[in-house]
Amino acid sequence: MNDNDQPQADAAKDEELKGVPEEFLDDEGELEAPETGDVSEALEALRGDLEAAKQDALYAKAETQNVRRRMEKDVADARNYAATGFARDVLSVWDNLSRAVDAIPESLRGEEKMKGLVTGIEATQRELEKVFKQHGIERIAATGLPLDPNQHQAMMEIPTDEHEAGTVVQEMQSGWMIKDRLLRPAMVGVAKKPG
């Protein structure tokens, strides 16, 4: 190596060591070899950092799975219950069709002129029931069952000896469920002991 190469080598070495903290350099600007005790301490510190990083990665993975599950549940709920508002509105159509069918006297049901009308109204009601069923909307059973405050709304008490107290004896408005959620409670009359 000639003398001209020496300043270039020193400049390259200085450039390489730029940014290295002073405590790691010896008096001549060379990297110091750490003492054996320092190496084992540094190694233990690195192992501790590695374990902490592994724990953080596990927690992050678990959190990601929880977020994914929550999102999947929210999507499923949105899919299952998206029609709730619409279904509530259509229930009034169901109520009116039911009233129309119930209001037709037996004497008119047999008349030739009325037969088509009655058949059409009943067919419309059946079709609406079919559409409800396809979308998970089902009628709540009420009459003859014990009052269930989760599905029935008691509107009045009816004194009677024929039924046990707390039994639904009259349904004033049908109740409906959408999947496993209450869409509309059944409005009912409940038996009570006379007296």
mmCIF file of C-alpha atoms in Angstrom:
data_model
loop_
_atom_site.group_PDB
_atom_site.id
_atom_site.type_symbol
_atom_site.label_atom_id
_atom_site.label_comp_id
_atom_site.label_asym_id
_atom_site.label_seq_id
_atom_site.Cartn_x
_atom_site.Cartn_y
_atom_site.Cartn_z
ATOM 1 C CA MET A 1 0.000 0.000 0.000
ATOM 2 C CA ASN A 2 1.507 3.358 -0.884
ATOM 3 C CA ASP A 3 1.180 6.608 1.039
ATOM 4 C CA ASN A 4 -1.385 8.052 -1.372
ATOM 5 C CA ASP A 5 -3.828 5.266 -0.598
ATOM 6 C CA GLN A 6 -3.687 5.908 3.186
ATOM 7 C CA PRO A 7 -5.760 9.165 3.263
ATOM 8 C CA GLN A 8 -8.407 7.574 1.040
ATOM 9 C CA ALA A 9 -8.637 4.523 3.327
ATOM 10 C CA ASP A 10 -8.926 6.774 6.411
ATOM 11 C CA ALA A 11 -11.673 8.798 4.734
ATOM 12 C CA ALA A 12 -13.581 5.610 3.803
ATOM 13 C CA LYS A 13 -13.210 4.303 7.370
ATOM 14 C CA ASP A 14 -14.414 7.620 8.823
ATOM 15 C CA GLU A 15 -17.386 7.546 6.471
ATOM 16 C CA GLU A 16 -18.214 3.984 7.565
ATOM 17 C CA LEU A 17 -18.085 4.864 11.252
ATOM 18 C CA LYS A 18 -20.177 8.004 10.868
ATOM 19 C CA GLY A 19 -23.215 7.797 13.175
ATOM 20 C CA VAL A 20 -21.692 5.208 15.527
ATOM 21 C CA PRO A 21 -21.995 6.431 19.168
ATOM 22 C CA GLU A 22 -18.743 7.608 20.797
ATOM 23 C CA GLU A 23 -18.837 5.000 23.586
ATOM 24 C CA PHE A 24 -18.347 2.227 21.026
ATOM 25 C CA LEU A 25 -15.221 3.787 19.519
ATOM 26 C CA ASP A 26 -11.715 3.536 21.010
ATOM 27 C CA ASP A 27 -9.280 6.468 21.130
ATOM 28 C CA GLU A 28 -8.185 5.934 17.537
ATOM 29 C CA GLY A 29 -11.715 5.904 16.117
ATOM 30 C CA GLU A 30 -11.853 2.094 15.802
ATOM 31 C CA LEU A 31 -14.762 -0.008 17.012
ATOM 32 C CA GLU A 32 -14.081 -1.430 20.451
ATOM 33 C CA ALA A 33 -14.595 -5.128 21.060
ATOM 34 C CA PRO A 34 -17.104 -5.457 23.885
ATOM 35 C CA GLU A 35 -16.067 -7.242 27.049
ATOM 36 C CA THR A 36 -17.424 -10.754 27.623
ATOM 37 C CA GLY A 37 -19.735 -9.664 30.453
ATOM 38 C CA ASP A 38 -21.202 -6.964 28.238
ATOM 39 C CA VAL A 39 -21.891 -9.493 25.466
ATOM 40 C CA SER A 40 -23.826 -11.838 27.730
ATOM 41 C CA GLU A 41 -25.796 -8.918 29.179
ATOM 42 C CA ALA A 42 -26.548 -7.627 25.707
ATOM 43 C CA LEU A 43 -27.535 -11.135 24.600
ATOM 44 C CA GLU A 44 -29.929 -11.466 27.561
ATOM 45 C CA ALA A 45 -31.403 -8.049 26.794
ATOM 46 C CA LEU A 46 -31.913 -9.091 23.181
ATOM 47 C CA ARG A 47 -33.560 -12.341 24.274
ATOM 48 C CA GLY A 48 -35.909 -10.362 26.517
ATOM 49 C CA ASP A 49 -36.730 -8.020 23.644
ATOM 50 C CA LEU A 50 -37.359 -11.016 21.386
ATOM 51 C CA GLU A 51 -39.779 -12.573 23.910
ATOM 52 C CA ALA A 52 -41.596 -9.250 24.292
ATOM 53 C CA ALA A 53 -41.858 -8.935 20.503
ATOM 54 C CA LYS A 54 -43.228 -12.506 20.280
ATOM 55 C CA GLN A 55 -45.858 -11.694 22.938
ATOM 56 C CA ASP A 56 -46.809 -8.495 21.123
ATOM 57 C CA ALA A 57 -47.153 -10.436 17.862
ATOM 58 C CA LEU A 58 -49.389 -13.046 19.565
ATOM 59 C CA TYR A 59 -51.595 -10.318 21.070
ATOM 60 C CA ALA A 60 -51.827 -8.557 17.714
ATOM 61 C CA LYS A 61 -52.779 -11.835 16.006
ATOM 62 C CA ALA A 62 -55.450 -12.553 18.633
ATOM 63 C CA GLU A 63 -56.840 -9.033 18.302
ATOM 64 C CA THR A 64 -56.955 -9.401 14.522
ATOM 65 C CA GLN A 65 -58.911 -12.652 14.869
ATOM 66 C CA ASN A 66 -61.334 -10.986 17.297
ATOM 67 C CA VAL A 67 -61.869 -8.083 14.915
ATOM 68 C CA ARG A 68 -62.421 -10.524 12.028
ATOM 69 C CA ARG A 69 -64.985 -12.530 14.055
ATOM 70 C CA ARG A 70 -66.803 -9.355 15.096
ATOM 71 C CA MET A 71 -66.878 -8.168 11.495
ATOM 72 C CA GLU A 72 -68.209 -11.547 10.280
ATOM 73 C CA LYS A 73 -70.936 -11.426 12.951
ATOM 74 C CA ASP A 74 -71.850 -7.853 11.993
ATOM 75 C CA VAL A 75 -72.064 -8.831 8.326
ATOM 76 C CA ALA A 76 -74.226 -11.867 9.163
ATOM 77 C CA ASP A 77 -76.500 -9.720 11.371
ATOM 78 C CA ALA A 78 -76.791 -7.099 8.652
ATOM 79 C CA ARG A 79 -77.718 -9.806 6.149
ATOM 80 C CA ASN A 80 -80.209 -11.513 8.498
ATOM 81 C CA TYR A 81 -81.899 -8.421 9.889
ATOM 82 C CA ALA A 82 -81.603 -5.913 7.024
ATOM 83 C CA ALA A 83 -85.292 -6.267 6.190
ATOM 84 C CA THR A 84 -86.500 -5.565 9.743
ATOM 85 C CA GLY A 85 -87.857 -2.077 9.066
ATOM 86 C CA PHE A 86 -89.472 -3.137 5.807
ATOM 87 C CA ALA A 87 -90.967 -6.240 7.445
ATOM 88 C CA ARG A 88 -92.526 -4.118 10.230
ATOM 89 C CA ASP A 89 -94.149 -1.911 7.600
ATOM 90 C CA VAL A 90 -95.459 -4.894 5.629
ATOM 91 C CA LEU A 91 -97.047 -6.354 8.777
ATOM 92 C CA SER A 92 -99.757 -3.690 8.540
ATOM 93 C CA VAL A 93 -100.591 -5.070 5.072
ATOM 94 C CA TRP A 94 -100.826 -8.539 6.646
ATOM 95 C CA ASP A 95 -103.147 -7.176 9.356
ATOM 96 C CA ASN A 96 -105.435 -5.559 6.781
ATOM 97 C CA LEU A 97 -105.572 -8.729 4.670
ATOM 98 C CA SER A 98 -106.427 -10.766 7.767
ATOM 99 C CA ARG A 99 -109.198 -8.333 8.707
ATOM 100 C CA ALA A 100 -110.548 -8.484 5.143
ATOM 101 C CA VAL A 101 -110.668 -12.299 5.177
ATOM 102 C CA ASP A 102 -112.252 -12.361 8.661
ATOM 103 C CA ALA A 103 -114.849 -9.739 7.672
ATOM 104 C CA ILE A 104 -116.285 -11.792 4.805
ATOM 105 C CA PRO A 105 -119.519 -13.376 6.072
ATOM 106 C CA GLU A 106 -120.062 -17.073 5.428
ATOM 107 C CA SER A 107 -123.165 -16.305 3.394
ATOM 108 C CA LEU A 108 -121.073 -14.334 0.850
ATOM 109 C CA ARG A 109 -118.297 -16.931 0.637
ATOM 110 C CA GLY A 110 -120.624 -19.331 -1.156
ATOM 111 C CA GLU A 111 -121.938 -16.812 -3.696
ATOM 112 C CA GLU A 112 -120.553 -17.147 -7.219
ATOM 113 C CA LYS A 113 -120.028 -13.384 -7.570
ATOM 114 C CA MET A 114 -117.870 -13.211 -4.395
ATOM 115 C CA LYS A 115 -115.998 -16.491 -4.805
ATOM 116 C CA GLY A 116 -113.247 -14.989 -6.993
ATOM 117 C CA LEU A 117 -112.731 -12.047 -4.659
ATOM 118 C CA VAL A 118 -112.522 -14.237 -1.554
ATOM 119 C CA THR A 119 -110.170 -16.669 -3.292
ATOM 120 C CA GLY A 120 -107.952 -13.783 -4.443
ATOM 121 C CA ILE A 121 -107.690 -12.231 -0.977
ATOM 122 C CA GLU A 122 -106.933 -15.606 0.636
ATOM 123 C CA ALA A 123 -104.321 -16.392 -2.051
ATOM 124 C CA THR A 124 -102.658 -13.009 -1.460
ATOM 125 C CA GLN A 125 -102.549 -13.721 2.265
ATOM 126 C CA ARG A 126 -100.986 -17.167 1.685
ATOM 127 C CA GLU A 127 -98.402 -15.674 -0.702
ATOM 128 C CA LEU A 128 -97.469 -13.035 1.875
ATOM 129 C CA GLU A 129 -97.055 -15.791 4.504
ATOM 130 C CA LYS A 130 -94.781 -17.695 2.081
ATOM 131 C CA VAL A 131 -92.604 -14.620 1.457
ATOM 132 C CA PHE A 132 -92.374 -13.977 5.200
ATOM 133 C CA LYS A 133 -91.247 -17.572 5.784
ATOM 134 C CA GLN A 134 -88.578 -17.315 3.048
ATOM 135 C CA HIS A 135 -87.078 -14.333 4.878
ATOM 136 C CA GLY A 136 -87.187 -15.892 8.352
ATOM 137 C CA ILE A 137 -90.269 -13.974 9.505
ATOM 138 C CA GLU A 138 -92.617 -16.198 11.483
ATOM 139 C CA ARG A 139 -95.783 -15.675 13.458
ATOM 140 C CA ILE A 140 -95.625 -16.061 17.235
ATOM 141 C CA ALA A 141 -97.963 -18.624 18.752
ATOM 142 C CA ALA A 142 -100.132 -17.053 21.429
ATOM 143 C CA THR A 143 -103.643 -18.394 22.100
ATOM 144 C CA GLY A 144 -103.726 -21.162 24.703
ATOM 145 C CA LEU A 145 -100.118 -20.592 25.817
ATOM 146 C CA PRO A 146 -98.897 -19.013 29.054
ATOM 147 C CA LEU A 147 -98.129 -15.301 28.762
ATOM 148 C CA ASP A 148 -94.494 -14.798 27.684
ATOM 149 C CA PRO A 149 -93.454 -11.174 28.282
ATOM 150 C CA ASN A 150 -90.662 -11.613 25.726
ATOM 151 C CA GLN A 151 -93.193 -12.291 22.949
ATOM 152 C CA HIS A 152 -96.616 -11.213 24.185
ATOM 153 C CA GLN A 153 -97.944 -7.841 25.277
ATOM 154 C CA ALA A 154 -100.911 -8.191 27.638
ATOM 155 C CA MET A 155 -103.541 -5.611 26.702
ATOM 156 C CA MET A 156 -106.285 -6.739 29.078
ATOM 157 C CA GLU A 157 -107.261 -9.368 31.601
ATOM 158 C CA ILE A 158 -110.297 -11.515 30.937
ATOM 159 C CA PRO A 159 -112.049 -13.119 33.948
ATOM 160 C CA THR A 160 -112.673 -16.815 33.214
ATOM 161 C CA ASP A 161 -112.879 -20.207 34.912
ATOM 162 C CA GLU A 162 -112.160 -22.084 31.682
ATOM 163 C CA HIS A 163 -108.430 -21.291 31.583
ATOM 164 C CA GLU A 164 -105.634 -21.081 34.110
ATOM 165 C CA ALA A 165 -104.682 -17.558 35.190
ATOM 166 C CA GLY A 166 -101.914 -16.105 32.998
ATOM 167 C CA THR A 167 -102.974 -18.050 29.899
ATOM 168 C CA VAL A 168 -103.468 -16.164 26.640
ATOM 169 C CA VAL A 169 -107.143 -16.507 25.728
ATOM 170 C CA GLN A 170 -107.487 -13.860 23.007
ATOM 171 C CA GLU A 171 -105.138 -12.508 20.345
ATOM 172 C CA MET A 172 -105.960 -8.962 19.237
ATOM 173 C CA GLN A 173 -102.932 -8.522 16.973
ATOM 174 C CA SER A 174 -100.519 -11.204 15.798
ATOM 175 C CA GLY A 175 -96.906 -11.138 16.931
ATOM 176 C CA TRP A 176 -93.929 -11.837 14.686
ATOM 177 C CA MET A 177 -90.270 -12.861 14.939
ATOM 178 C CA ILE A 178 -87.501 -12.273 12.401
ATOM 179 C CA LYS A 179 -84.982 -15.100 12.803
ATOM 180 C CA ASP A 180 -84.396 -15.090 16.583
ATOM 181 C CA ARG A 181 -85.381 -11.445 17.216
ATOM 182 C CA LEU A 182 -88.771 -10.037 18.117
ATOM 183 C CA LEU A 183 -90.240 -8.050 15.247
ATOM 184 C CA ARG A 184 -93.576 -7.249 16.900
ATOM 185 C CA PRO A 185 -95.082 -8.630 20.118
ATOM 186 C CA ALA A 186 -98.486 -10.302 19.995
ATOM 187 C CA MET A 187 -101.132 -8.122 21.649
ATOM 188 C CA VAL A 188 -103.210 -10.446 23.779
ATOM 189 C CA GLY A 189 -105.904 -10.825 26.392
ATOM 190 C CA VAL A 190 -104.876 -12.918 29.392
ATOM 191 C CA ALA A 191 -107.086 -15.087 31.612
ATOM 192 C CA LYS A 192 -107.569 -14.197 35.267
ATOM 193 C CA LYS A 193 -109.637 -15.782 38.007
ATOM 194 C CA PRO A 194 -113.070 -14.151 38.288
ATOM 195 C CA GLY A 195 -113.800 -12.413 41.473
#
